[in-house]
Short mmCIF file of C-alpha atoms and ligand atoms in Angstrom, two decimals:
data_model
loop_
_atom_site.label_atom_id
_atom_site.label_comp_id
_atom_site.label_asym_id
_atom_site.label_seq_id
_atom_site.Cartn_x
_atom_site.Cartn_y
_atom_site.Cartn_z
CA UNK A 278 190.47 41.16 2.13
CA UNK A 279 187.32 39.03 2.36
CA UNK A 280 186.29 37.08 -0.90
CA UNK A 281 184.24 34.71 -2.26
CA UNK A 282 185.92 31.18 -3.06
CA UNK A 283 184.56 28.48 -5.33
CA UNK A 284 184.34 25.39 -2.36
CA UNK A 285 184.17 22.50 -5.00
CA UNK A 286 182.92 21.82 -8.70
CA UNK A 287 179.75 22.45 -9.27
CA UNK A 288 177.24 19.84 -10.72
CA UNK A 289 173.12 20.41 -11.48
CA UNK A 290 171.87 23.76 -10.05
CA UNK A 291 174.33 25.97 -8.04
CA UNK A 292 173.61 26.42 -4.50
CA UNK A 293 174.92 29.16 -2.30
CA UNK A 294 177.28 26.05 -0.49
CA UNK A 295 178.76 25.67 -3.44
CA UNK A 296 180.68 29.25 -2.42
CA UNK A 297 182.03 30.26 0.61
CA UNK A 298 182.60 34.02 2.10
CA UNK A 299 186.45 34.01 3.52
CA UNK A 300 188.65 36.62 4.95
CA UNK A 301 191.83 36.07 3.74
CA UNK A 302 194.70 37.55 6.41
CA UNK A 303 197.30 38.77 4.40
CA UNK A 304 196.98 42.68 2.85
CA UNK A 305 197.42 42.44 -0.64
CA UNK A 306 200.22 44.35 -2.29
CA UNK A 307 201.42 44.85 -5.80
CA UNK A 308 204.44 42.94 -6.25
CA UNK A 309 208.11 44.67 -6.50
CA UNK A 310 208.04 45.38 -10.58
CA UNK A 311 204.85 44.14 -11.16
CA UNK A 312 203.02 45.08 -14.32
CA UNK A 313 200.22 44.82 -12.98
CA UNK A 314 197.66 47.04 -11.16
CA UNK A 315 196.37 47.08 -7.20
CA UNK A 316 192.32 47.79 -7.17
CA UNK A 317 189.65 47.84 -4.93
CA UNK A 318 186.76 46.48 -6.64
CA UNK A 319 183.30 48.49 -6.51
CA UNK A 320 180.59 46.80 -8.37
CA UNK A 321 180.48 43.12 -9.37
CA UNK A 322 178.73 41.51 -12.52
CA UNK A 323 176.91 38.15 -12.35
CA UNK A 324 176.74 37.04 -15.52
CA UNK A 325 175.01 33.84 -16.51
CA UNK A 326 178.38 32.34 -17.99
CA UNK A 327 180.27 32.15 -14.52
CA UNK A 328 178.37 29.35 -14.00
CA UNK A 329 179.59 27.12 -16.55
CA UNK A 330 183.66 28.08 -15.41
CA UNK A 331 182.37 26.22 -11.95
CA UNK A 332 181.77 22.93 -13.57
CA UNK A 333 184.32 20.58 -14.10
CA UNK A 334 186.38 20.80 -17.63
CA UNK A 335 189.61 19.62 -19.22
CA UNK A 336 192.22 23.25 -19.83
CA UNK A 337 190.99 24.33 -23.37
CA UNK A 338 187.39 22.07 -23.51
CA UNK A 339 185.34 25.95 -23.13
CA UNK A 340 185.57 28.71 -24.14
CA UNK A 341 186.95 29.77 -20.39
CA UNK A 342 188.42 27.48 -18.41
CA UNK A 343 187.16 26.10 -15.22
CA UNK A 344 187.82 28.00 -12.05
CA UNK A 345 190.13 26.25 -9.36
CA UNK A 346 187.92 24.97 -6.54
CA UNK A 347 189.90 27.46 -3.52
CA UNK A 348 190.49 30.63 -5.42
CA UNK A 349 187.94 33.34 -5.19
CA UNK A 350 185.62 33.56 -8.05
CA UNK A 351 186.48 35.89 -11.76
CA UNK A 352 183.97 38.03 -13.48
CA UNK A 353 184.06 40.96 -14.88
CA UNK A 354 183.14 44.49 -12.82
CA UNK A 355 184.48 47.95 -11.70
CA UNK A 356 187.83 48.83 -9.58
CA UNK A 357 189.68 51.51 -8.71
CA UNK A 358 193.20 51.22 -9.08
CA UNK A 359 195.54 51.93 -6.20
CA UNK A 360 198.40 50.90 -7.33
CA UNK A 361 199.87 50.96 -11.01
CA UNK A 362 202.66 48.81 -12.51
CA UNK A 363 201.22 49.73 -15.87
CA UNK A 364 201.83 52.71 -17.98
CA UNK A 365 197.96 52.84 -18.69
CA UNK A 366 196.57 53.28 -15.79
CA UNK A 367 197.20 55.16 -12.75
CA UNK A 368 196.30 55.72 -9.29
CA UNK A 369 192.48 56.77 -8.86
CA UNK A 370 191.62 55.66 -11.99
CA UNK A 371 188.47 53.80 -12.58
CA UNK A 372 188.40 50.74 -14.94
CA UNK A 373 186.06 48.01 -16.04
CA UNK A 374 187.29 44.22 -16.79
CA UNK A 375 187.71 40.99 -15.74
CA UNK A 376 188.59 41.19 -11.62
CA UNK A 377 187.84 39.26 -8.92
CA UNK A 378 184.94 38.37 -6.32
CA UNK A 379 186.64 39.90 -3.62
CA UNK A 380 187.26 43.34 -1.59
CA UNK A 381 190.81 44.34 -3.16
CA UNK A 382 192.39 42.06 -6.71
CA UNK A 383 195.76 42.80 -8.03
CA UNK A 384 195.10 42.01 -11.63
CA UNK A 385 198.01 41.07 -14.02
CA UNK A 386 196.23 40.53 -17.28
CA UNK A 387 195.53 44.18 -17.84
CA UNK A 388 194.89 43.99 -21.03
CA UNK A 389 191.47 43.05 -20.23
CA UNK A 390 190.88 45.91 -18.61
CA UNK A 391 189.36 49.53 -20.21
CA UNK A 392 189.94 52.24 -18.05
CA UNK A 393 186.65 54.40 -17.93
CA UNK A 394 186.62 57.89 -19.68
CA UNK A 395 183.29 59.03 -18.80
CA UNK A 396 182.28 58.50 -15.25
CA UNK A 397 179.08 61.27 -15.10
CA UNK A 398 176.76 58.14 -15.40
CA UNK A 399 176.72 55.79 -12.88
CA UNK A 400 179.58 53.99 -12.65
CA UNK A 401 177.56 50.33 -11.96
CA UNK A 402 176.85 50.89 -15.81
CA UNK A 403 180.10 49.69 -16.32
CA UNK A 404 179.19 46.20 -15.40
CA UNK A 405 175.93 45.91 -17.86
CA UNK A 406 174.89 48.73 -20.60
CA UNK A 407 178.42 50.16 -20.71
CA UNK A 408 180.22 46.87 -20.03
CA UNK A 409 180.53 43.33 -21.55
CA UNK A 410 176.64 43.15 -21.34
CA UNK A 411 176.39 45.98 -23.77
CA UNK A 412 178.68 45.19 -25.99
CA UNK A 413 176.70 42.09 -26.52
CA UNK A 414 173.54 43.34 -27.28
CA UNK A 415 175.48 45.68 -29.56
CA UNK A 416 177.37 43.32 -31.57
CA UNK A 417 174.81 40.30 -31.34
CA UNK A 418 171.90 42.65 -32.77
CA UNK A 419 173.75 45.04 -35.27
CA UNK A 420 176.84 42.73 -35.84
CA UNK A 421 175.35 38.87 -35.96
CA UNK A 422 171.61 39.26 -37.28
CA UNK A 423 172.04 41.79 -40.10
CA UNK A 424 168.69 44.26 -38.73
CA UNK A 425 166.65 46.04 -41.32
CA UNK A 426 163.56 48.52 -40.55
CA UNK A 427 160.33 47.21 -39.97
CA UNK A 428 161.42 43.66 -39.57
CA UNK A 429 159.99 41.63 -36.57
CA UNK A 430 162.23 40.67 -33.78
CA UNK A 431 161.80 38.64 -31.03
CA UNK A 432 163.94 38.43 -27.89
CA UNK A 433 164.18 35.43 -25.65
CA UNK A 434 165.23 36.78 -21.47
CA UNK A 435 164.17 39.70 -22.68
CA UNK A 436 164.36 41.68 -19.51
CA UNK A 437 167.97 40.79 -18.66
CA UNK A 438 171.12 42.51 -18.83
CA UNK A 439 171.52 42.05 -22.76
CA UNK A 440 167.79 41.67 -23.92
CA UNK A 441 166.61 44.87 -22.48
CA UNK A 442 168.96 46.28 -24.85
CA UNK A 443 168.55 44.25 -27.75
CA UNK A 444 164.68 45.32 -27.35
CA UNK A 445 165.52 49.13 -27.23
CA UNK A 446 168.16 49.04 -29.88
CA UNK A 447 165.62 47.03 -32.17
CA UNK A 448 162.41 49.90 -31.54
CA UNK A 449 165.22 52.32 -32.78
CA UNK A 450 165.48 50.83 -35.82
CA UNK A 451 161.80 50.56 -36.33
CA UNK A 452 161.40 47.41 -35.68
CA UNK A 453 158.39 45.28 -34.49
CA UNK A 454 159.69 43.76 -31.59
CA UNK A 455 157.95 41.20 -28.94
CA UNK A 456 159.83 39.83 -25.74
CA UNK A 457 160.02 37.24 -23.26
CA UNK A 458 160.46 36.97 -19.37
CA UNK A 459 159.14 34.64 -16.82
CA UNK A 460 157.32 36.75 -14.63
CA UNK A 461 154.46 39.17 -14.53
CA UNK A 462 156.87 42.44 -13.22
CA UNK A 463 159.34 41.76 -15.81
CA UNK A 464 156.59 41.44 -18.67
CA UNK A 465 155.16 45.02 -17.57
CA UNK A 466 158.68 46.53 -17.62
CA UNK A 467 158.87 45.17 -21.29
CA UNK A 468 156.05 46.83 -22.11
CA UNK A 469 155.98 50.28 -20.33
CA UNK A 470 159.28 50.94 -19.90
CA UNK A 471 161.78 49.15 -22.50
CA UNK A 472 159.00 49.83 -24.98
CA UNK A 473 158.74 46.33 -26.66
CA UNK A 474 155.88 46.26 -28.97
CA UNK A 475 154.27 42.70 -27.03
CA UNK A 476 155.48 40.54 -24.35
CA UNK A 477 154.85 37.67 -22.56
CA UNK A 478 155.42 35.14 -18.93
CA UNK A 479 156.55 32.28 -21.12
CA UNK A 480 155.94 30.02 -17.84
CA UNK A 481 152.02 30.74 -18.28
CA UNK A 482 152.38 29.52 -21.94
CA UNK A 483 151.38 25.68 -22.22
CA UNK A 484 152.33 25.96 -25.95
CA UNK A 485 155.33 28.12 -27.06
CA UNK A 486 154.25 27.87 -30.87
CA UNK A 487 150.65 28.65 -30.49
CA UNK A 488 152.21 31.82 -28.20
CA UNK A 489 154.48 32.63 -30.98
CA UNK A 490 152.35 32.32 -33.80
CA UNK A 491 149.40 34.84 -32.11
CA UNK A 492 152.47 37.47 -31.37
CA UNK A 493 154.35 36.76 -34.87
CA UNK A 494 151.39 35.79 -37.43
CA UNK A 495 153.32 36.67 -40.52
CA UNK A 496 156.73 34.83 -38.77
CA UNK A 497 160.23 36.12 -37.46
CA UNK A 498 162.62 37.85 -39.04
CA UNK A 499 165.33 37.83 -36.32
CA UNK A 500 165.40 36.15 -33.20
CA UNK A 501 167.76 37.23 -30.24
CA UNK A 502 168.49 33.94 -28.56
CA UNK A 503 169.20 33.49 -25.10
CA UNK A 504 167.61 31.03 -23.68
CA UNK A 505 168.01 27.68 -25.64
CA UNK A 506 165.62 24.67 -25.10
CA UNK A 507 161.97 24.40 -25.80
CA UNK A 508 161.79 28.23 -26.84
CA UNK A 509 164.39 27.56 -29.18
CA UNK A 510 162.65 24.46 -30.82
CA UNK A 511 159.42 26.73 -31.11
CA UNK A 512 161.33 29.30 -32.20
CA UNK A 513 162.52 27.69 -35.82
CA UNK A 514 159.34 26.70 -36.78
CA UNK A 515 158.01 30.22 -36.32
CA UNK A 516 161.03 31.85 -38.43
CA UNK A 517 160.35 33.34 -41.60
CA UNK A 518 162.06 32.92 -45.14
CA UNK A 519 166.20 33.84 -44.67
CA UNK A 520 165.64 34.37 -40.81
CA UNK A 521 168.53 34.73 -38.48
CA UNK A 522 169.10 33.25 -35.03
CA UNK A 523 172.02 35.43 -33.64
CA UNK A 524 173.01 32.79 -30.73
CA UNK A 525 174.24 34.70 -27.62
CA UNK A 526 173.46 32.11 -24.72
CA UNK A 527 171.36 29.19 -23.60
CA UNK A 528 170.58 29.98 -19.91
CA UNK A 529 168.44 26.77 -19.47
CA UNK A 530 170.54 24.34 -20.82
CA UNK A 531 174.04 25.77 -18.27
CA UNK A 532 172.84 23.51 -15.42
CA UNK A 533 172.06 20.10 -17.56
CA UNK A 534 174.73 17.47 -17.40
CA UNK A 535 173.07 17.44 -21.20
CA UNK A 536 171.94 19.60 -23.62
CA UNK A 537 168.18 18.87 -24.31
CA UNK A 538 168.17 17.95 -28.05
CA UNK A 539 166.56 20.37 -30.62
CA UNK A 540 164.37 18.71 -32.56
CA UNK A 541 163.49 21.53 -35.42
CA UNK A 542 166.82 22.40 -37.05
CA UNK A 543 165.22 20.95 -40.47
CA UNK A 544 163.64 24.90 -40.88
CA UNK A 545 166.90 26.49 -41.41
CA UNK A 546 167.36 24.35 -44.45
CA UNK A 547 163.15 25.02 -45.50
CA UNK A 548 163.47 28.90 -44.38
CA UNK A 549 167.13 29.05 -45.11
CA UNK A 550 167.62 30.48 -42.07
CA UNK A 551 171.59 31.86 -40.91
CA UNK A 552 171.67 30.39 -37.30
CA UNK A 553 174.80 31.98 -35.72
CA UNK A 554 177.08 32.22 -32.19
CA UNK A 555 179.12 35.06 -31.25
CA UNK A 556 180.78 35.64 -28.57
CA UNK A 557 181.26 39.33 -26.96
CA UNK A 558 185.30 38.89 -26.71
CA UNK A 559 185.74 38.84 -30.90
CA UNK A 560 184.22 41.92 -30.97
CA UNK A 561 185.81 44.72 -28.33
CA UNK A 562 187.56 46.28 -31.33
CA UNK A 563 183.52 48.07 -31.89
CA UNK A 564 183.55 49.39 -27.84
CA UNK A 565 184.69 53.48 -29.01
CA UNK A 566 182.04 52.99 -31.55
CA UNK A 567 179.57 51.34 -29.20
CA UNK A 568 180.44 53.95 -26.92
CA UNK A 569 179.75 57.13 -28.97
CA UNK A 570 176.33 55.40 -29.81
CA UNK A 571 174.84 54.68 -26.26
CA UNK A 572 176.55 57.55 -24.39
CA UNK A 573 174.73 60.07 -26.02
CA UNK A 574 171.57 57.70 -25.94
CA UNK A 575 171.67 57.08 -22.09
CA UNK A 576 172.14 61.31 -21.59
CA UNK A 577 169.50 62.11 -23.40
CA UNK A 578 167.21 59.75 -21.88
CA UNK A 579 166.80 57.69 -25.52
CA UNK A 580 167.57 54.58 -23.95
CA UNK A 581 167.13 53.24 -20.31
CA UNK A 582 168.95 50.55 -18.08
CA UNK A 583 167.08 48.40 -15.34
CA UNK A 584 169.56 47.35 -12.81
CA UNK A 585 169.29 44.77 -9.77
CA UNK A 586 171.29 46.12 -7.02
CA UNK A 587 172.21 43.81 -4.45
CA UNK A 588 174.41 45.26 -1.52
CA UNK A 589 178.09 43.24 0.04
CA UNK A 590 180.15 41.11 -0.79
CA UNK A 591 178.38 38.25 0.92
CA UNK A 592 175.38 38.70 -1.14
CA UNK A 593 176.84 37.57 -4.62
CA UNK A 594 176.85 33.90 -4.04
CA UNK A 595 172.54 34.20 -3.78
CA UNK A 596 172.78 36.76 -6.69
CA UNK A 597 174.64 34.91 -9.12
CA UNK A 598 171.74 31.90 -8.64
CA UNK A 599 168.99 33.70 -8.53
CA UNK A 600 170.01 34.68 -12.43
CA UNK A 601 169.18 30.81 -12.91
CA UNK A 602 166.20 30.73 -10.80
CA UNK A 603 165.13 34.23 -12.80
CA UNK A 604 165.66 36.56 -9.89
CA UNK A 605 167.02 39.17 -10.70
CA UNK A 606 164.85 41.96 -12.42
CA UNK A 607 167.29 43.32 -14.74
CA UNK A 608 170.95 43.32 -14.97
CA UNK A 609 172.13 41.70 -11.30
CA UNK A 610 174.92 43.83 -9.69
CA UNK A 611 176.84 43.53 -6.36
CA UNK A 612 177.80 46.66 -4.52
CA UNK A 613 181.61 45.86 -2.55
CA UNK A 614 182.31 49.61 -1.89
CA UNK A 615 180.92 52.54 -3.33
CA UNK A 616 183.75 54.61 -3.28
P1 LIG B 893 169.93 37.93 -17.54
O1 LIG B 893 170.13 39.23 -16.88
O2 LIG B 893 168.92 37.81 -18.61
O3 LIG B 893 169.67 36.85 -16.40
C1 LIG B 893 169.37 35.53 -16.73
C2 LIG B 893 167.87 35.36 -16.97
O4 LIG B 893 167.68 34.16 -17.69
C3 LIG B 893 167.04 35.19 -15.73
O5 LIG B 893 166.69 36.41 -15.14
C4 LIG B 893 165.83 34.44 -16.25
O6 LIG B 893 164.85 35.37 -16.69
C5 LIG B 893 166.37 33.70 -17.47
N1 LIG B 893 166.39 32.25 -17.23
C6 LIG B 893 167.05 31.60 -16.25
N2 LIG B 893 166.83 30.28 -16.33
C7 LIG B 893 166.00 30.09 -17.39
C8 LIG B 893 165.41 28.95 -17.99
N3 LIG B 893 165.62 27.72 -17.51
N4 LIG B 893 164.61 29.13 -19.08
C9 LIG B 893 164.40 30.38 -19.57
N5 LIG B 893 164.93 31.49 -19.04
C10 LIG B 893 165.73 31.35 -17.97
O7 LIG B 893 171.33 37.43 -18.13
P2 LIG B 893 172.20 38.15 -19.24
O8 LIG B 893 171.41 39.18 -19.94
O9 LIG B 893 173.49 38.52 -18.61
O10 LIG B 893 172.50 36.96 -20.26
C11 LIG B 893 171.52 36.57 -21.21
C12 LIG B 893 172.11 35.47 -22.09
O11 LIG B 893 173.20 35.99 -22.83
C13 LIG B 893 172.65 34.28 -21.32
O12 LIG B 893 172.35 33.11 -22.03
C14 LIG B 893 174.14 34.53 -21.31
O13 LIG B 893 174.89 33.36 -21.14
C15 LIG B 893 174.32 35.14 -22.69
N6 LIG B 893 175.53 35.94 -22.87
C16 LIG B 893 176.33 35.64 -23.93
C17 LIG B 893 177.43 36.39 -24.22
C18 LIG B 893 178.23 36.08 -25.42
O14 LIG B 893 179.34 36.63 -25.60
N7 LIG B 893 177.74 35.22 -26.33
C19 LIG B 893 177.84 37.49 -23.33
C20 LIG B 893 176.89 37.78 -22.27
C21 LIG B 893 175.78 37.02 -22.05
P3 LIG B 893 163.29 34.98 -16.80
O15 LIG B 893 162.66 35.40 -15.51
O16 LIG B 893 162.85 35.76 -17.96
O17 LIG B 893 163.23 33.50 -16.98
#
């Protein structure tokens, strides 16, 4: 059973030393009256938030706690079960949850895990538009920021696993929505194929309001955050009258020791702006509805998904910090085993 461990704590930006590949000896087997399940894990997520479980915190200081430096690393992704101490799932079945980064997991918190209904789209999906990635866009969009036709939107990583989505679920609505991604590629795919109104490298902007104000001249309605930082500070002065800032992440603030200071929270008292977190786990009651909503949409060729496919085991420590280094080109999977 090989697997990826955490060595140590991580401080400042991960490096791929900061992991370590190991083949553990012993053939994992589900315990005598275990309620668990046995699975042999398919496709891995790397999801920006792992990164903050590797640094150092007291039990209870996060929202997750910190990972123990010599256990493999947990994230969510796809598994096959094959073995079944639980009523709900049986051998062959295919679920999506939280597992971990290694070949075969037996999993006793299984009621974090769905067990996948529809498997005629690929089953990677599971790990971004149809997983915990989707759900985000999903709640943080319709959910968090309230979204009314013909309002303008913009969307900060816009190319990632959530933004692509927030983009595509915004056009549907009819609204005017403008993106942003740090590299030429991922500006194009905004534009031809995720259909974003405008978009733009925010590296090759010197000044992030001037950018904003020639892409928004009449101001934001809604802005998707999930980035943090500068963008953010340019962000609120750019906002228009009762605005809201649905808060999913701050990518560029997840390797700071501190959290740069924002320096233009005054505009949500002059634009009486609702500035908002959410986090994906308050709202799984909404996955059926989520479900019968982007099914449909991904069949029919409504919506599309840009996925970053890296192949083994070995190649998720490199994976998960390339999503810091801006990488990956949509959402960043790791193929264990296809079958
Ligand atoms: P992405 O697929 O978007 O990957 C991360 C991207 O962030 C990179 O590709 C890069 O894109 C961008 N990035 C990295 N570093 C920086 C930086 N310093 N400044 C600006 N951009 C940077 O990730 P996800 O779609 O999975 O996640 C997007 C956000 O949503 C994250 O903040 C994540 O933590 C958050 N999240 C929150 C959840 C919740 O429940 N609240 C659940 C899931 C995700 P680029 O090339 O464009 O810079």
């Amino acid at each position: 059973n090989k697997q990826v461990l955490l060595k140590d704590y991580v401080t400042g930006f991960p490096k791929e030393s900061d992991m370590q590949l190991t083949a553990a000896t012993t053939k994992l087997k589900l315990p005598e009256g275990s309620k668990g399940v046995l699975v042999k894990n398919l496709y891995l997520s790397c999801d920006p938030y792992i990164r903050n479980r590797m640094t150092k915190r007291e039990p209870g200081a996060s929202f997750m706690d910190s990972f123990k430096p010599g256990s493999p690393i947990v994230g969510y992704g796809v598994a096959k079960v094959l073995e079944s101490g639980d009523p709900k799932f049986k051998q062959g079945d295919f679920i999506w949850g939280i597992t971990g980064w290694e070949e075969y997991s037996v999993i006793t918190a299984t009621e974090s895990l769905f067990k996948i209904q529809h498997t005629d789209v690929p089953l990677s999906y599971y790990t971004g538009i149809l997983g915990m990635p989707g759900m985000t866009a999903y709640a943080g969009f319709y959910e968090v920021c309230n979204p009314k036709k013909g309002e303008t939107v913009f969307v900060s990583a816009a190319s990632g696993a959530v933004g692509q989505l927030v983009g595509q679920f915004a056009k549907s609505l009819g609204c005017y929505v403008v993106g942003s991604a740090g590299s030429k590629e991922k500006v194009d795919l905004l534009k031809n194929k995720f259909g974003f109104d405008k978009a733009f490298n925010y590296k090759e902007e010197p000044d992030l309001d001037a950018a904003l104000k020639r892409y928004f001249p009449e101001g934001i309605d809604i802005y998707f955050e999930n980035v943090g930082g500068k963008m953010l500070d340019a962000v609120l002065q750019n906002m228009r009258l009762h605005g809201r800032i649905a808060v999913c992440g701050m990518v560029s603030q997840y390797n700071l020791d501190q959290a740069e200071g924002c320096h233009n929270l005054m505009y949500l008292i002059i634009k009486q702006i609702r500035m908002q977190g959410f986090g994906v786990s308050s709202y799984y009651h909404l996955y059926g509805k989520f479900l019968e909503m982007v099914l449909p949409a991904i069949k029919e060729g409504k919506i599309t998904y840009v996925e970053d496919v890296v192949e083994g085991l070995e190649s998720a420590p490199a994976a998960l910090i390339g999503l810091f280094a801006g990488r990956n080109v949509g959402k960043q999977v790791v193929v264990v085993s296809r079958e």
